[in-house]
PDB file of C-alpha atoms in Angstrom:
ATOM      1  CA  MET Q   1       0.000   0.000   0.000  1.00 87.00           C
ATOM      2  CA  LYS Q   2       1.133   3.579  -0.607  1.00 93.00           C
ATOM      3  CA  ILE Q   3       2.429   5.402   2.466  1.00 96.00           C
ATOM      4  CA  ILE Q   4       3.090   9.131   2.663  1.00 97.00           C
ATOM      5  CA  VAL Q   5       6.040  10.458   4.659  1.00 98.00           C
ATOM      6  CA  LEU Q   6       6.048  14.202   5.308  1.00 98.00           C
ATOM      7  CA  LYS Q   7       8.655  16.254   7.118  1.00 98.00           C
ATOM      8  CA  SER Q   8       7.578  19.586   8.547  1.00 98.00           C
ATOM      9  CA  GLU Q   9       9.955  22.182   9.951  1.00 97.00           C
ATOM     10  CA  ASP Q  10       8.939  25.568  11.350  1.00 95.00           C
ATOM     11  CA  GLY Q  11       5.553  25.501   9.619  1.00 95.00           C
ATOM     12  CA  LYS Q  12       6.802  24.353   6.203  1.00 97.00           C
ATOM     13  CA  ILE Q  13       6.848  20.986   4.456  1.00 98.00           C
ATOM     14  CA  THR Q  14      10.523  20.303   3.710  1.00 97.00           C
ATOM     15  CA  SER Q  15      10.153  16.745   2.480  1.00 97.00           C
ATOM     16  CA  ASP Q  16       7.287  14.886   0.838  1.00 97.00           C
ATOM     17  CA  GLU Q  17       7.707  11.254  -0.149  1.00 97.00           C
ATOM     18  CA  THR Q  18       5.307   8.477  -1.128  1.00 96.00           C
ATOM     19  CA  VAL Q  19       6.559   4.921  -0.727  1.00 96.00           C
ATOM     20  CA  GLU Q  20       5.121   1.429  -1.139  1.00 96.00           C
ATOM     21  CA  GLY Q  21       5.187  -0.674   1.982  1.00 95.00           C
ATOM     22  CA  GLU Q  22       3.718  -1.717   5.284  1.00 96.00           C
ATOM     23  CA  ILE Q  23       2.912   1.146   7.655  1.00 96.00           C
ATOM     24  CA  GLY Q  24       4.732  -0.302  10.675  1.00 97.00           C
ATOM     25  CA  LYS Q  25       7.981  -0.757   8.774  1.00 98.00           C
ATOM     26  CA  VAL Q  26       7.770   2.733   7.225  1.00 98.00           C
ATOM     27  CA  VAL Q  27       7.142   4.289  10.664  1.00 98.00           C
ATOM     28  CA  LYS Q  28      10.127   2.398  12.132  1.00 98.00           C
ATOM     29  CA  ASP Q  29      12.394   3.334   9.205  1.00 98.00           C
ATOM     30  CA  THR Q  30      11.336   6.987   9.457  1.00 98.00           C
ATOM     31  CA  ALA Q  31      11.845   6.957  13.230  1.00 98.00           C
ATOM     32  CA  SER Q  32      15.341   5.565  12.694  1.00 98.00           C
ATOM     33  CA  LYS Q  33      16.058   8.409  10.269  1.00 97.00           C
ATOM     34  CA  ALA Q  34      14.668  10.946  12.762  1.00 98.00           C
ATOM     35  CA  LEU Q  35      16.888   9.503  15.519  1.00 97.00           C
ATOM     36  CA  GLY Q  36      19.885  10.544  13.424  1.00 97.00           C
ATOM     37  CA  GLU Q  37      18.570  14.130  13.405  1.00 97.00           C
ATOM     38  CA  TRP Q  38      17.587  14.218  17.084  1.00 97.00           C
ATOM     39  CA  ASN Q  39      19.555  16.181  19.701  1.00 96.00           C
ATOM     40  CA  GLU Q  40      18.987  14.285  22.945  1.00 95.00           C
ATOM     41  CA  ASP Q  41      20.306  17.218  25.002  1.00 95.00           C
ATOM     42  CA  SER Q  42      17.655  19.674  23.873  1.00 94.00           C
ATOM     43  CA  SER Q  43      14.574  17.673  22.886  1.00 95.00           C
ATOM     44  CA  ASP Q  44      12.396  14.684  23.617  1.00 95.00           C
ATOM     45  CA  PHE Q  45      11.872  11.973  21.005  1.00 97.00           C
ATOM     46  CA  ILE Q  46       8.184  11.128  20.730  1.00 96.00           C
ATOM     47  CA  ILE Q  47       6.105   8.926  18.438  1.00 97.00           C
ATOM     48  CA  ILE Q  48       2.358   9.450  18.664  1.00 97.00           C
ATOM     49  CA  LYS Q  49      -0.311   7.464  16.860  1.00 97.00           C
ATOM     50  CA  ASP Q  50      -3.349   9.546  15.987  1.00 95.00           C
ATOM     51  CA  PHE Q  51      -6.158   9.294  13.452  1.00 94.00           C
ATOM     52  CA  HIS Q  52      -7.023  11.499  10.509  1.00 93.00           C
ATOM     53  CA  GLU Q  53     -10.703  11.582   9.551  1.00 93.00           C
ATOM     54  CA  VAL Q  54     -11.404  11.362   5.839  1.00 91.00           C
ATOM     55  CA  ARG Q  55     -14.801  11.971   4.232  1.00 91.00           C
ATOM     56  CA  ILE Q  56     -15.506  10.182   0.956  1.00 89.00           C
ATOM     57  CA  PRO Q  57     -18.785  10.417  -0.970  1.00 90.00           C
ATOM     58  CA  LEU Q  58     -20.823   7.222  -1.209  1.00 91.00           C
ATOM     59  CA  PRO Q  59     -21.041   4.824  -2.898  1.00 91.00           C
ATOM     60  CA  LEU Q  60     -17.438   3.668  -2.703  1.00 89.00           C
ATOM     61  CA  ASN Q  61     -16.106   1.867  -5.730  1.00 86.00           C
ATOM     62  CA  PRO Q  62     -15.082  -1.749  -4.998  1.00 90.00           C
ATOM     63  CA  LYS Q  63     -11.341  -1.088  -5.386  1.00 85.00           C
ATOM     64  CA  LEU Q  64     -11.436   1.845  -2.941  1.00 83.00           C
ATOM     65  CA  TYR Q  65     -13.577  -0.162  -0.518  1.00 87.00           C
ATOM     66  CA  GLU Q  66     -10.974  -2.977  -0.519  1.00 87.00           C
ATOM     67  CA  THR Q  67      -8.325  -0.406   0.441  1.00 83.00           C
ATOM     68  CA  LEU Q  68     -10.425   1.253   3.166  1.00 88.00           C
ATOM     69  CA  LYS Q  69     -12.196  -1.705   4.767  1.00 89.00           C
ATOM     70  CA  LYS Q  70      -9.426  -2.276   7.334  1.00 90.00           C
ATOM     71  CA  PHE Q  71      -9.922   1.215   8.835  1.00 92.00           C
ATOM     72  CA  PRO Q  72     -12.645   2.260  11.288  1.00 91.00           C
ATOM     73  CA  MET Q  73     -15.500   3.442   9.090  1.00 92.00           C
ATOM     74  CA  SER Q  74     -18.951   4.904   9.604  1.00 92.00           C
ATOM     75  CA  LYS Q  75     -21.644   6.370   7.426  1.00 90.00           C
ATOM     76  CA  GLN Q  76     -22.992   9.897   7.700  1.00 89.00           C
ATOM     77  CA  GLU Q  77     -25.774  10.638   5.221  1.00 89.00           C
ATOM     78  CA  LYS Q  78     -24.141  10.269   1.778  1.00 92.00           C
ATOM     79  CA  THR Q  79     -20.567  10.202   3.081  1.00 93.00           C
ATOM     80  CA  ALA Q  80     -18.282   7.518   4.456  1.00 92.00           C
ATOM     81  CA  LEU Q  81     -16.191   8.671   7.441  1.00 94.00           C
ATOM     82  CA  ILE Q  82     -12.909   6.795   7.595  1.00 94.00           C
ATOM     83  CA  ARG Q  83     -10.320   7.148  10.360  1.00 95.00           C
ATOM     84  CA  ILE Q  84      -6.861   6.438   8.963  1.00 95.00           C
ATOM     85  CA  PRO Q  85      -3.910   6.057  11.325  1.00 96.00           C
ATOM     86  CA  SER Q  86      -1.379   8.865  11.270  1.00 96.00           C
ATOM     87  CA  TYR Q  87       1.937   8.748  13.124  1.00 98.00           C
ATOM     88  CA  VAL Q  88       3.744  11.892  14.293  1.00 98.00           C
ATOM     89  CA  ILE Q  89       7.452  11.501  15.005  1.00 98.00           C
ATOM     90  CA  SER Q  90       8.594  14.553  16.947  1.00 97.00           C
ATOM     91  CA  PHE Q  91      12.350  14.928  17.307  1.00 97.00           C
ATOM     92  CA  ASP Q  92      12.856  18.682  17.804  1.00 97.00           C
ATOM     93  CA  ASN Q  93      10.509  20.082  20.434  1.00 95.00           C
ATOM     94  CA  VAL Q  94      10.374  22.194  23.587  1.00 91.00           C
ATOM     95  CA  TRP Q  95       8.134  22.117  26.631  1.00 86.00           C
ATOM     96  CA  MET Q  96       6.039  25.161  27.553  1.00 83.00           C
ATOM     97  CA  GLU Q  97       4.315  24.561  30.870  1.00 83.00           C
ATOM     98  CA  ASN Q  98       2.513  21.227  30.363  1.00 82.00           C
ATOM     99  CA  ASP Q  99       2.510  21.297  26.551  1.00 83.00           C
ATOM    100  CA  SER Q 100       5.085  20.218  24.005  1.00 83.00           C
ATOM    101  CA  ILE Q 101       5.756  22.535  21.055  1.00 90.00           C
ATOM    102  CA  ASP Q 102       6.997  20.720  17.950  1.00 95.00           C
ATOM    103  CA  ARG Q 103       9.570  22.418  15.735  1.00 95.00           C
ATOM    104  CA  LYS Q 104      10.362  19.464  13.455  1.00 97.00           C
ATOM    105  CA  VAL Q 105       8.291  16.352  12.859  1.00 98.00           C
ATOM    106  CA  TYR Q 106       7.765  13.531  10.435  1.00 98.00           C
ATOM    107  CA  VAL Q 107       4.164  12.542   9.709  1.00 98.00           C
ATOM    108  CA  VAL Q 108       3.562   9.052   8.328  1.00 98.00           C
ATOM    109  CA  SER Q 109       0.162   7.926   7.091  1.00 97.00           C
ATOM    110  CA  TYR Q 110      -1.606   6.101   4.289  1.00 95.00           C
ATOM    111  CA  PHE Q 111      -1.815   7.788   0.901  1.00 93.00           C
ATOM    112  CA  LEU Q 112      -5.426   7.635  -0.274  1.00 88.00           C
ATOM    113  CA  ASP Q 113      -5.701  10.583  -2.637  1.00 87.00           C
ATOM    114  CA  ASP Q 114      -4.355  14.084  -3.246  1.00 92.00           C
ATOM    115  CA  LYS Q 115      -7.049  15.715  -1.092  1.00 91.00           C
ATOM    116  CA  THR Q 116      -6.130  13.596   1.932  1.00 91.00           C
ATOM    117  CA  LYS Q 117      -2.440  14.261   1.277  1.00 94.00           C
ATOM    118  CA  GLN Q 118      -3.125  18.010   1.277  1.00 96.00           C
ATOM    119  CA  GLU Q 119      -5.017  17.740   4.581  1.00 95.00           C
ATOM    120  CA  LEU Q 120      -2.137  15.816   6.147  1.00 96.00           C
ATOM    121  CA  MET Q 121       0.325  18.432   4.869  1.00 97.00           C
ATOM    122  CA  GLU Q 122      -1.745  21.230   6.409  1.00 96.00           C
ATOM    123  CA  ASP Q 123      -1.902  19.369   9.736  1.00 95.00           C
ATOM    124  CA  ALA Q 124       1.874  18.802   9.682  1.00 96.00           C
ATOM    125  CA  MET Q 125       2.543  22.483   8.944  1.00 96.00           C
ATOM    126  CA  LYS Q 126       0.230  23.561  11.789  1.00 95.00           C
ATOM    127  CA  LEU Q 127       2.048  21.231  14.190  1.00 93.00           C
ATOM    128  CA  THR Q 128       5.359  22.994  13.618  1.00 94.00           C
ATOM    129  CA  SER Q 129       4.084  26.500  12.942  1.00 91.00           C
ATOM    130  CA  PRO Q 130       6.118  29.242  14.676  1.00 84.00           C
ATOM    131  CA  GLU Q 131       2.790  31.066  15.191  1.00 77.00           C
ATOM    132  CA  ARG Q 132       1.644  28.176  17.384  1.00 62.00           C
ATOM    133  CA  GLU Q 133       4.709  28.579  19.593  1.00 55.00           C
ATOM    134  CA  SER Q 134       4.327  32.362  19.844  1.00 53.00           C
ATOM    135  CA  GLN Q 135       0.568  31.972  20.501  1.00 54.00           C
ATOM    136  CA  ASP Q 136       1.308  29.506  23.298  1.00 50.00           C
ATOM    137  CA  ASN Q 137       3.824  31.981  24.769  1.00 48.00           C
ATOM    138  CA  GLU Q 138       1.173  34.746  24.645  1.00 51.00           C
ATOM    139  CA  ASP Q 139      -1.341  32.452  26.356  1.00 49.00           C
ATOM    140  CA  ILE Q 140       1.189  31.716  29.120  1.00 44.00           C
ATOM    141  CA  GLY Q 141       1.836  35.443  29.558  1.00 47.00           C
ATOM    142  CA  GLU Q 142      -1.900  36.121  29.855  1.00 49.00           C
ATOM    143  CA  ILE Q 143      -2.272  33.359  32.448  1.00 45.00           C
ATOM    144  CA  GLU Q 144       0.653  34.713  34.470  1.00 47.00           C
ATOM    145  CA  GLU Q 145      -0.818  38.247  34.357  1.00 49.00           C
ATOM    146  CA  GLU Q 146      -4.197  36.941  35.549  1.00 49.00           C
ATOM    147  CA  GLU Q 147      -2.545  35.128  38.441  1.00 48.00           C
ATOM    148  CA  GLU Q 148      -0.838  38.308  39.702  1.00 50.00           C
TER     149      GLU Q 148
END
């Protein structure tokens, strides 16, 4: 099956690769690559399994159904809701209070179509967006001001 491997740094996609393979092996290979880029003195190394919800109009063609049937699926009116696994490998991050801010990540998931790929790219860019870090810093400042 086709697997997409995205690398996001500071809110930008810096690498975009589609490979054939089994998801577990691709995640492990990508994690091994990320370990080579990881600085253990300044960051945690985290792998998180999440799910990306995909909406596909019904009816599904038989070939697409064969691909999707192994994922959690539900029906909502004329749309199939499919939850595909997505793995985030964070190797350059900082802690702000009780939250981790990602600066560089790999995102590994199944490639279904260009629309889903675009959604995954947007999610990956948001994860590492410098605006997210500065927004979190502003939120912390507001909390500290309220506490005074």
